[in-house]
Coordinates of C-alpha atoms (C1' of nucleotides) in Angstrom, one line a residue:
Chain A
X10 CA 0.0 0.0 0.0
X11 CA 1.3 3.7 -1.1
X12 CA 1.0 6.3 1.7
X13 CA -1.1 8.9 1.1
X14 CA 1.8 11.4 2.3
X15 CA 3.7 9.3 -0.7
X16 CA 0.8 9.9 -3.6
X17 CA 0.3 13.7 -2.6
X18 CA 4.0 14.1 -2.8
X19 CA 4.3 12.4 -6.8
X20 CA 2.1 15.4 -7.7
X21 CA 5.2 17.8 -6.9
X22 CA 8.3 15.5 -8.0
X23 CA 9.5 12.6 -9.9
X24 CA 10.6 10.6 -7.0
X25 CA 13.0 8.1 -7.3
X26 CA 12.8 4.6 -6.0
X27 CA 14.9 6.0 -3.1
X28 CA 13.7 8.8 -2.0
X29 CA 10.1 7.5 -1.7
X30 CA 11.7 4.6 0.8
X31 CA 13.2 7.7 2.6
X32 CA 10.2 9.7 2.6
X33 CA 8.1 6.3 3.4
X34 CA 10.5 5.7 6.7
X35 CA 9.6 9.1 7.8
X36 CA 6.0 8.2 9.0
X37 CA 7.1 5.4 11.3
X38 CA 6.5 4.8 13.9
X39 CA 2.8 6.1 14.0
X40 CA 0.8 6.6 17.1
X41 CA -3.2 7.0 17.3
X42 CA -5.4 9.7 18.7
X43 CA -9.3 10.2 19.6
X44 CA -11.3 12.4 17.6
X45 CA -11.5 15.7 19.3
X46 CA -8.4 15.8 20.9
X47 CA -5.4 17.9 21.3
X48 CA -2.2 17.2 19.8
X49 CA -0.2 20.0 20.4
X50 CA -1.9 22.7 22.8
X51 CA -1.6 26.3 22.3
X52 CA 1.7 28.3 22.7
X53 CA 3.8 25.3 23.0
X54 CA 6.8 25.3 20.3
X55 CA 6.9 22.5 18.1
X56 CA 8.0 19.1 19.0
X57 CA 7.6 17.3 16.2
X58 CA 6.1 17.5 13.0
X59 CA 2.7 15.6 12.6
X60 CA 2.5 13.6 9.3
X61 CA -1.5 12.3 8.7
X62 CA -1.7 8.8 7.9
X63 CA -5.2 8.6 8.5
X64 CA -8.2 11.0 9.6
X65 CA -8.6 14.3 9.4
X66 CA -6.9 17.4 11.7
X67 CA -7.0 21.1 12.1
X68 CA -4.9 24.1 13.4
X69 CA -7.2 25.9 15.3
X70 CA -7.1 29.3 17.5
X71 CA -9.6 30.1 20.1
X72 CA -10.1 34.1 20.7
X73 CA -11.0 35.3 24.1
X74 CA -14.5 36.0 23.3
X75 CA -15.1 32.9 23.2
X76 CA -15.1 32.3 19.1
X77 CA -13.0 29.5 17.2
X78 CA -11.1 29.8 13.9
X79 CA -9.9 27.0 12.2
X80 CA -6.7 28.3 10.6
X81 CA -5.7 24.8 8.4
X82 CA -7.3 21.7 7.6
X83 CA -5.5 19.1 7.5
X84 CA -6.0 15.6 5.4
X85 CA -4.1 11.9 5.1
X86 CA -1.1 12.5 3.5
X87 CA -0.6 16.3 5.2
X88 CA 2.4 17.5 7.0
X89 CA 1.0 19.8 9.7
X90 CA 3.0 22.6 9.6
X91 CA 5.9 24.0 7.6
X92 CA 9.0 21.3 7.7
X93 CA 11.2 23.9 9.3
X94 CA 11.0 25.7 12.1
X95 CA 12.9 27.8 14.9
X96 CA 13.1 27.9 18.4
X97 CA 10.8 30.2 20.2
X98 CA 8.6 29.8 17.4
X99 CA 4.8 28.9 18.8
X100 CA 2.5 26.9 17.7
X101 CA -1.2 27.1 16.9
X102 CA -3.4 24.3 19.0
X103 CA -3.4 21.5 16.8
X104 CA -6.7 19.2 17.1
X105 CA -7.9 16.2 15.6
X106 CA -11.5 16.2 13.7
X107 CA -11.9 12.4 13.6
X108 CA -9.8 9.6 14.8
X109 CA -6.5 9.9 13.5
X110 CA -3.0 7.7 12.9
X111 CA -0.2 9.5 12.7
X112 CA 3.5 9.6 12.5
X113 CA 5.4 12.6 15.0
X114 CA 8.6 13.2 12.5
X115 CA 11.3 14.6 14.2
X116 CA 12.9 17.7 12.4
X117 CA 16.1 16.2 12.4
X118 CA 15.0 13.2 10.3
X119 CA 13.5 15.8 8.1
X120 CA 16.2 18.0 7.5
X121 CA 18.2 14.8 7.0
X122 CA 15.8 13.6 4.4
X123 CA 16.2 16.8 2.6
X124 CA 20.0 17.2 2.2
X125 CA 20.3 14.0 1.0
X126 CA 18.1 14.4 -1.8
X127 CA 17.5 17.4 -4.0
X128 CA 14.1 15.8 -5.0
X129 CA 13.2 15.5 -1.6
X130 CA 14.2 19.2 -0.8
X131 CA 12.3 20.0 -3.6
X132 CA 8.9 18.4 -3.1
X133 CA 9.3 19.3 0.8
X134 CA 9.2 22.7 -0.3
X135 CA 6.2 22.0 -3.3
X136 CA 4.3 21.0 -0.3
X137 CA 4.9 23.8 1.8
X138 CA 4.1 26.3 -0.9
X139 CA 1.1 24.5 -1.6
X140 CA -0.4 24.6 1.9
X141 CA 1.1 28.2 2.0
X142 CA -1.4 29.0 -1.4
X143 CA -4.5 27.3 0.4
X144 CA -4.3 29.6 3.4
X145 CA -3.9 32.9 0.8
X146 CA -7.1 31.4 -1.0
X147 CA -8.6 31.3 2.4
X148 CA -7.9 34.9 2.8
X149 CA -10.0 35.3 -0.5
X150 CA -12.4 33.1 0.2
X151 CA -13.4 34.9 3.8
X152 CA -12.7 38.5 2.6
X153 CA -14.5 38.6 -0.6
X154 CA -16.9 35.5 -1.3
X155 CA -20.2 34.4 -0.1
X156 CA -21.3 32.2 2.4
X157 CA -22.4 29.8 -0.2
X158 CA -19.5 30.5 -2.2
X159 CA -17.4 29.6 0.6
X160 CA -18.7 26.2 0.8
X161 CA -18.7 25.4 -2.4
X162 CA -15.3 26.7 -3.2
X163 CA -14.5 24.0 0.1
X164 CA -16.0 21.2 -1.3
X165 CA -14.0 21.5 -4.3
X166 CA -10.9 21.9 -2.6
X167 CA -11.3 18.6 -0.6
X168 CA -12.7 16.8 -3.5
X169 CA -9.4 18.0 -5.2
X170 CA -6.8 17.0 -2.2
X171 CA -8.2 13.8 -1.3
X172 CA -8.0 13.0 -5.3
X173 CA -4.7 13.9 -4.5
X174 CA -4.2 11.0 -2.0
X175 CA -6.9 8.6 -3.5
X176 CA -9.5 9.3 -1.0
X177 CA -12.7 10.1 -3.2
X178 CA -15.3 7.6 -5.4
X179 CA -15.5 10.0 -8.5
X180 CA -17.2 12.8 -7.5
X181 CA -18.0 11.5 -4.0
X182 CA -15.9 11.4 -0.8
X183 CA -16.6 11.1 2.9
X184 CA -16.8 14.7 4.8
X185 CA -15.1 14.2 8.1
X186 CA -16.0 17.7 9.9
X187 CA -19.3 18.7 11.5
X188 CA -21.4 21.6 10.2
X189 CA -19.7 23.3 13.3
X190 CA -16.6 23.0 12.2
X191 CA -17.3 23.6 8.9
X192 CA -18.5 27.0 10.1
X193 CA -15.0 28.0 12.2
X194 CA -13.6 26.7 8.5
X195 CA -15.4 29.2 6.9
X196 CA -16.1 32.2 9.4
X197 CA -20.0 31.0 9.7
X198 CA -22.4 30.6 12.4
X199 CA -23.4 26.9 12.0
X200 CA -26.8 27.6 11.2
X201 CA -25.6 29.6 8.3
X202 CA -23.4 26.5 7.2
X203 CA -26.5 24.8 7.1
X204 CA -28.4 26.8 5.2
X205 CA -25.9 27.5 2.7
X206 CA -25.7 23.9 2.2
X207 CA -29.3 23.6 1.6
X208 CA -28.7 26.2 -0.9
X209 CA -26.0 24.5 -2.9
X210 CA -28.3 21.2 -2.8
X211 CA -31.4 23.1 -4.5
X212 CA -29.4 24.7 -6.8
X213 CA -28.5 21.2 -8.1
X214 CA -24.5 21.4 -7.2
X215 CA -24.1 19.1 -4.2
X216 CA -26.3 16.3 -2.8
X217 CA -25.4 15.0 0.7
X218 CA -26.2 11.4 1.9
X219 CA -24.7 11.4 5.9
X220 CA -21.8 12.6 5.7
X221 CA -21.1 11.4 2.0
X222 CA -21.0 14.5 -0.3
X223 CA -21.7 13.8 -4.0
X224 CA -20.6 16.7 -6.3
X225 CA -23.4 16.5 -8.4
X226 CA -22.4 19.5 -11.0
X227 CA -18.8 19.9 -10.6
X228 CA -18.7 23.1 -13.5
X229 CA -21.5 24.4 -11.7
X230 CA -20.1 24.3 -8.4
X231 CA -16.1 25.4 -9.7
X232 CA -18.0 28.4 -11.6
X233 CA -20.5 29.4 -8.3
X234 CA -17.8 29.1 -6.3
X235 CA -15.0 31.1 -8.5
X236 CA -12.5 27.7 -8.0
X237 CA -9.9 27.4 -10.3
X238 CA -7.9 24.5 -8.8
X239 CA -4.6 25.5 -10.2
X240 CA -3.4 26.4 -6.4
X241 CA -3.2 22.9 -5.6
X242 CA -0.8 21.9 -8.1
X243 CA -2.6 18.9 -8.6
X244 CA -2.2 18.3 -12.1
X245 CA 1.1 17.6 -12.1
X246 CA 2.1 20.5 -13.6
X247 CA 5.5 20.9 -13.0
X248 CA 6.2 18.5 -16.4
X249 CA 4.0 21.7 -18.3
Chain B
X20 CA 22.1 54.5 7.2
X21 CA 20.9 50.9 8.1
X22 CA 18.7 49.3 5.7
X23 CA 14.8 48.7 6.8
X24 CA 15.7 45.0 5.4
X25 CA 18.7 44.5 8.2
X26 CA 16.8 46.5 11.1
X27 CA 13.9 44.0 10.4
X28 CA 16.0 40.8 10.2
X29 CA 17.9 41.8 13.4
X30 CA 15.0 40.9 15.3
X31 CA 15.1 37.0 14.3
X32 CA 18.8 36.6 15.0
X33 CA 22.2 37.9 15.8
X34 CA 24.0 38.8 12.6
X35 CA 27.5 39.0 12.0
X36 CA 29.1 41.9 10.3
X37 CA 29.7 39.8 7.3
X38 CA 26.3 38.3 7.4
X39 CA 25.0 42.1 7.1
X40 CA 27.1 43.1 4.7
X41 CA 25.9 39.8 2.4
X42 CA 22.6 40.9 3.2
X43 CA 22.4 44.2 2.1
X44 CA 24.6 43.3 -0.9
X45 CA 21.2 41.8 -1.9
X46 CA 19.3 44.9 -1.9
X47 CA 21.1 46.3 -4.8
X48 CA 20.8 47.4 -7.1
X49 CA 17.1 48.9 -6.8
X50 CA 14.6 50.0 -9.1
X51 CA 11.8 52.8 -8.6
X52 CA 7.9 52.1 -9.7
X53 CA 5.0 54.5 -8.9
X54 CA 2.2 54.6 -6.7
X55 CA -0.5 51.6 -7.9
X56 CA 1.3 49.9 -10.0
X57 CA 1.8 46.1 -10.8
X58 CA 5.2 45.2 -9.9
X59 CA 4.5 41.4 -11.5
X60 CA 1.2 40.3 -13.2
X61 CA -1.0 37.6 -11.8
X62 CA -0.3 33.9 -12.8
X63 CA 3.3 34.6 -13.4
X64 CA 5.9 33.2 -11.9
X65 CA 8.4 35.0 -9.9
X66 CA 11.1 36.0 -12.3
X67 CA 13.0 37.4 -9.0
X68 CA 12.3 38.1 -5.3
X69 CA 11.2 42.2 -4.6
X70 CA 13.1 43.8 -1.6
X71 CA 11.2 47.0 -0.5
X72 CA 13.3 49.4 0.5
X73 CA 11.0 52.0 0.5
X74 CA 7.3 52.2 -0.1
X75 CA 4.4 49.8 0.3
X76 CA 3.2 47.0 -1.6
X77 CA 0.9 44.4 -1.6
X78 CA -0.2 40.7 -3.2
X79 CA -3.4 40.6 -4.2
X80 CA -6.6 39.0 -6.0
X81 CA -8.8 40.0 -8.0
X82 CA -12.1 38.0 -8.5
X83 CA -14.2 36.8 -11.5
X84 CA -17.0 39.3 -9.7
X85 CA -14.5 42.2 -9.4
X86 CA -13.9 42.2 -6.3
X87 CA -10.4 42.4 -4.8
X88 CA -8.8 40.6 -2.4
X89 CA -5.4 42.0 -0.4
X90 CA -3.3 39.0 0.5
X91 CA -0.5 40.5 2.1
X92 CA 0.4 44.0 2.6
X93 CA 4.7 45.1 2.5
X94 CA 6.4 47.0 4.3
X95 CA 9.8 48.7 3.7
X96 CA 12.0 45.8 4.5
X97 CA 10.0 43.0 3.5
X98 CA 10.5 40.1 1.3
X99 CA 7.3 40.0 -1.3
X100 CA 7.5 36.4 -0.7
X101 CA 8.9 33.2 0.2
X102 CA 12.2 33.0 -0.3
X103 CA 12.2 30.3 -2.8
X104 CA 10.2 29.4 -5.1
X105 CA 9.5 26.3 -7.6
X106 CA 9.0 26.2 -10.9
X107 CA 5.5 26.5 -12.4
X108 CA 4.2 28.1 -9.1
X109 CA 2.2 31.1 -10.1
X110 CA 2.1 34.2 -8.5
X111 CA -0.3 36.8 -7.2
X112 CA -0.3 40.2 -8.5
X113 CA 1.8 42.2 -6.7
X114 CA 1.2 46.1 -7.0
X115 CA 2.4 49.0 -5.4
X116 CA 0.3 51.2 -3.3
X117 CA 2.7 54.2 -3.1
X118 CA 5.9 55.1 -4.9
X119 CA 8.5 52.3 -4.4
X120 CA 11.6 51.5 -4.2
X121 CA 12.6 48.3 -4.5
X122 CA 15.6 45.3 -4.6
X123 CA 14.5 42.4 -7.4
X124 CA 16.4 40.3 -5.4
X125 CA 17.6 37.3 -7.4
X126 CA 16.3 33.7 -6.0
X127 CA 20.0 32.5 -6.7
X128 CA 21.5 35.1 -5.0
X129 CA 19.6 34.3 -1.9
X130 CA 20.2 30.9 -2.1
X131 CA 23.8 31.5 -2.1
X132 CA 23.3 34.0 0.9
X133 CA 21.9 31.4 2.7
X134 CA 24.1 28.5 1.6
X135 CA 27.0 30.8 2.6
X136 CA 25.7 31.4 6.8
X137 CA 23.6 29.6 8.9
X138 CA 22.4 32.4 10.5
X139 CA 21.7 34.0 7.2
X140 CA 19.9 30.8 6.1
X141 CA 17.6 31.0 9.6
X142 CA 17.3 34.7 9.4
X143 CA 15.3 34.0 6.2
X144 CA 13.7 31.0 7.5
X145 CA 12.2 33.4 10.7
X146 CA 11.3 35.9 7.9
X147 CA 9.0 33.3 6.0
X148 CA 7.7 31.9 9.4
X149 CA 6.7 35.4 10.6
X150 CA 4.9 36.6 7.3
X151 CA 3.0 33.4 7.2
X152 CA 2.2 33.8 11.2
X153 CA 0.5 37.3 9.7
X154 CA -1.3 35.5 7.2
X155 CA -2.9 33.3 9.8
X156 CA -3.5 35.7 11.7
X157 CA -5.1 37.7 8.6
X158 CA -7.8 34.2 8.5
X159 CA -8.6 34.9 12.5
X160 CA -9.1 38.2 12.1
X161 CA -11.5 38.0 8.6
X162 CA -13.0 34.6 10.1
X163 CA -13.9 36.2 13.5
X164 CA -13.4 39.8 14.4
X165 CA -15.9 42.5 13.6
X166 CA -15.1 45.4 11.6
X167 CA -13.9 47.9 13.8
X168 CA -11.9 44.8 15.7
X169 CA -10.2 43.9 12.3
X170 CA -9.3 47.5 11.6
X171 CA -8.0 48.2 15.3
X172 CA -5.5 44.8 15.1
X173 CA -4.7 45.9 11.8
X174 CA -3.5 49.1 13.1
X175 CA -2.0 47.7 16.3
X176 CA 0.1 45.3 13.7
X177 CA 1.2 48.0 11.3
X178 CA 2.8 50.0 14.4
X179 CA 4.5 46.6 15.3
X180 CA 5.7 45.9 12.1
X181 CA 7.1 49.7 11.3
X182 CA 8.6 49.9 14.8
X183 CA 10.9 46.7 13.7
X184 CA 12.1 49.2 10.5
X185 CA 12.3 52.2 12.6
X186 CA 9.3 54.3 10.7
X187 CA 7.7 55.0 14.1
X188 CA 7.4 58.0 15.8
X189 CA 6.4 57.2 19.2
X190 CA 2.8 56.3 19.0
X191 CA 2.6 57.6 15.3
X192 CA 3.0 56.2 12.3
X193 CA 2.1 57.0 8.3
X194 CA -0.9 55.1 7.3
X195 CA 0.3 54.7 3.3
X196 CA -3.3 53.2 2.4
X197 CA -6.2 54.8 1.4
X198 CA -9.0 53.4 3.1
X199 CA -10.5 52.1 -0.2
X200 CA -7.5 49.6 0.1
X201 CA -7.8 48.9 3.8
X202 CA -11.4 47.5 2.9
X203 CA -9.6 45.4 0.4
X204 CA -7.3 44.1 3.0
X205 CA -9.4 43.6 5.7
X206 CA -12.6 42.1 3.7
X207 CA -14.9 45.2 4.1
X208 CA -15.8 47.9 2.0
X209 CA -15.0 51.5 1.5
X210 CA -17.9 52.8 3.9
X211 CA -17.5 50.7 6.4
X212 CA -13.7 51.1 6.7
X213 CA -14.6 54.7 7.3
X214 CA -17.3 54.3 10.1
X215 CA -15.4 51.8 11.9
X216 CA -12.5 54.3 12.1
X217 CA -14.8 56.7 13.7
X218 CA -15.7 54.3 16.0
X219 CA -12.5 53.9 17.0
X220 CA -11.8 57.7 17.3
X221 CA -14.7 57.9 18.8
X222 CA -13.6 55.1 21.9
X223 CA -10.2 57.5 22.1
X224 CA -8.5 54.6 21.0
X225 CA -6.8 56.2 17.7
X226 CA -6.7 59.8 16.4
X227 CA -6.0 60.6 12.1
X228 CA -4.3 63.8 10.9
X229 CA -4.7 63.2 7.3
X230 CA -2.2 60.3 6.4
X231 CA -0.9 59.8 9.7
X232 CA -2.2 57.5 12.6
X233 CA -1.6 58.1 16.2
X234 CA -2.9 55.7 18.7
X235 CA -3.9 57.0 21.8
X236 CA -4.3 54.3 24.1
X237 CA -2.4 51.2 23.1
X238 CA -3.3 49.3 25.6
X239 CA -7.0 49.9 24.8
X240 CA -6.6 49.0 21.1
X241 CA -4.6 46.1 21.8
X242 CA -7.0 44.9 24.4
X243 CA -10.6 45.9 21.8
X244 CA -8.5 44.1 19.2
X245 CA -8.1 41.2 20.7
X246 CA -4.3 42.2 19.7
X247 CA -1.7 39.7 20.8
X248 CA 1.9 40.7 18.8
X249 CA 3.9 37.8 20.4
X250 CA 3.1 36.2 16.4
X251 CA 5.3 39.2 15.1
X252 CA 8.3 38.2 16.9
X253 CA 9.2 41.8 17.7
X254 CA 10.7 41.6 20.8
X255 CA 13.5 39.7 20.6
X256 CA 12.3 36.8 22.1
X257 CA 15.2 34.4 20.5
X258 CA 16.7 35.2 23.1
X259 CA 14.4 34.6 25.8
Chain C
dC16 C1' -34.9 4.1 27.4
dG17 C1' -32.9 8.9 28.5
dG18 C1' -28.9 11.6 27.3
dT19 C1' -26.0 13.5 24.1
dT20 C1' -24.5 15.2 19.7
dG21 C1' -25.4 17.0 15.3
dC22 C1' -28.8 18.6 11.9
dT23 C1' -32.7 21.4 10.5
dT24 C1' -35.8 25.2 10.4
dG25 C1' -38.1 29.7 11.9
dA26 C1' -38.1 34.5 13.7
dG27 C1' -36.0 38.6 14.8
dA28 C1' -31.9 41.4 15.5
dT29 C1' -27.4 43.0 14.0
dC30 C1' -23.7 43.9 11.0
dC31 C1' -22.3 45.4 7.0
dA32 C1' -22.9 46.4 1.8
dT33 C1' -24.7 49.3 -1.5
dC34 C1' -26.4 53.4 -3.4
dA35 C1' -26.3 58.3 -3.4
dA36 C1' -24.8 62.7 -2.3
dT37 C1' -21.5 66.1 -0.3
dA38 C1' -17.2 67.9 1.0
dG39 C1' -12.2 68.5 1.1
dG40 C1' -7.5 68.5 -1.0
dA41 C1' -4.1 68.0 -4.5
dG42 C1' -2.8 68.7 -8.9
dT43 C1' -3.4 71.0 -13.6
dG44 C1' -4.0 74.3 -16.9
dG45 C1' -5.5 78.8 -18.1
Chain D
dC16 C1' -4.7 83.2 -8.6
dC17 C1' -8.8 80.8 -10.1
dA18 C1' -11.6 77.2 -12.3
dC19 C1' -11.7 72.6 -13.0
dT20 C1' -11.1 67.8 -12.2
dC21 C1' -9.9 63.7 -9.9
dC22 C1' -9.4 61.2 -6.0
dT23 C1' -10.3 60.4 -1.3
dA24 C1' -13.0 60.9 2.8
dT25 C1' -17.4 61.4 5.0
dT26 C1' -22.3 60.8 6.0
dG27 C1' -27.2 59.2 5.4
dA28 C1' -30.7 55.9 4.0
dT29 C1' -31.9 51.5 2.7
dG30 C1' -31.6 46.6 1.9
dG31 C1' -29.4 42.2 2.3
dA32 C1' -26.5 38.8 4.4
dT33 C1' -25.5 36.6 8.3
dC34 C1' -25.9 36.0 13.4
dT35 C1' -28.3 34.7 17.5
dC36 C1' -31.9 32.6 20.0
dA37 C1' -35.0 29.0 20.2
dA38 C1' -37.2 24.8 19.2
dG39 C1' -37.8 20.3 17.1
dC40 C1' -35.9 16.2 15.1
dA41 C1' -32.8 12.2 14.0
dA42 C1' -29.1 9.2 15.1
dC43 C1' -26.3 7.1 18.2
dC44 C1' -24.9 5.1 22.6
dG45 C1' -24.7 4.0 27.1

DNA sequence: CGGTTGCTTGAGATCCATCAATAGGAGTGG
DNA sequence: CCACTCCTATTGATGGATCTCAAGCAACCG
């Protein structure tokens, strides 16, 4: 079996033979987690750098009135957080959404990995610059679009990243967050994330079945939603 | 005279002569563009790295529905971007807001810089990590602060920020914006950028003499803000 | 079963956008 | 020095988008 971290990764870089078996050693040994939980609390520097094997995380901050923003989502095959860092350099909490398997890479191991391949130092920085790109389209998305917009230009970026890492069933895939969290995603109230979701199914885009979300009109929903999925990189466009 | 670039980096670490002198062979030699103009169209990539060493600039979007999106603001002393790049990564716009001058700092000379020193090479490395700290903070503050609590942090970082470069005076500063582009930075429009800045004169909190800002009681901002500028990195604290 | 969590919907209030008009300041040309 | 224009700042009025409060419902789980 390919690690997800492994297929996202082919999408930045023609990895060799040996770097993937480099890259692959990085996200042992794994430990598991609850859903809901803290990994790293608030404030604290970085120990180690979280690598998703399985389930679904976030950065989160909580303000002191009381409101929560989810700052970056993270999926199977994610790194949570740039792979460098510096002392005195804090951390936002880090939580889990679901139950989650993952692998704590030390920084070492990583800065090994990367001088001893050029590849490697190359698609650790294609990944870093591509979760970088998601939190400017973030920006966008919560300065200038619409509730509605904001979902559906969501929903097409997970149905994009877990293509990425073989996670969806054509133009279905399993949505791990609540509406809740869906709303600190997206700066919503949660009843407002509902009723933009009701929107999007009437208007023929989405259909949901639990928490299975079928795209059901994906140039509708890229064209409401003003997504142009270039920012992803996911078309392996470093050959074009 | 001390470059805006070195005060700014001498904040993340303790440079060495020679490390300042590399550095500040980077910012030349420099070029001049006016006010509101686009230093480097959107969706191309970088063909170099722009130093400001005077002046403010910005990255941003601009919609399918005309609306615009500010993704980061510069400051004299910034970087306009990570300091390396990948091929077939696209760029935003980046435009000036007021006359500039500026380095167009060559991605290989950097990479020298930083091949030559370690502290050189974390200098940078604390330079990317604290201008995608403000980006994060950017999603907090459009995900969940009102108006007037977006403008007030916004102000609070700006004096941050130009007290690092030494374009402070006290508890003064020049705003450079219109407020036209503060509502395209902070999500808002035109009117309500305006109103909320009464508001905030209004509270005592901040006063305006045309272009330039004075705020009156920091503590008060800071605190109506929910304004926490450990994430700038200001103080020193690799040290502490 | 009862409790908990998440989803759904309604009603009313609030925040902010939009439209429209005025005013001030800086530059420009006569 | 004045008339003109453009750009920015300011204010009012109105409407729309979204939040908050509240209630009901469904699914799951001890």
């Amino acid at each position: 079996m390919v690690l997800p971290f492994i297929r996202k990764l082919r999408h930045g870089a023609r990895l060799t033979g040996d770097d993937e078996r480099v890259l692959s050693s990085l996200a042992e040994p794994t430990r598991s987690a609850g859903p809901r939980v803290d990994i790293i609390a608030e404030g604290r520097p970085l120990p180690f750098l979280p690598l998703i094997i399985e389930g679904w995380a976030c950065h989160y901050r909580l303000l002191e009135n009381g409101k929560r923003q989810i700052i970056s989502l993270f999926l199977p095959g994610d790194l949570c957080g740039p792979f460098r860092t510096l002392p005195h350099f804090k951390n936002h909490a880090l939580a889990t959404l679901t139950p989650m398997v993952f692998a704590p890479v030390s920084f070492d191991a990583i800065t090994a990995a990367a001088a001893a391949s050029r590849e490697i130092e190359e698609v650790l920085w294609w990944d870093l610059l591509v979760a970088s790109a998601m939190e400017r389209e973030r920006i966008v998305s919560l300065g200038r679009r619409t509730a509605s917009e904001r979902l559906g230009h969501c929903l097409c970026e997970l149905h994009c990243r877990l293509r990425m890492v073989g996670l969806i069933d054509g133009l279905s895939y399993d949505l791990a967050t609540t509406q809740a969290d869906l709303g600190d995603l997206l700066g919503l109230s949660t009843v407002h994330v509902n009723r933009s979701l009701r929107e999007l199914k009437r208007a023929g885009l989405v259909s949901l079945r639990g928490r299975r979300v079928t795209i059901d009109d994906p140039d509708g929903l890229r064209h409401f939603s003003l997504f142009e999925e270039g920012y992803l990189h996911a078309d392996g466009s470093r050959s074009g």
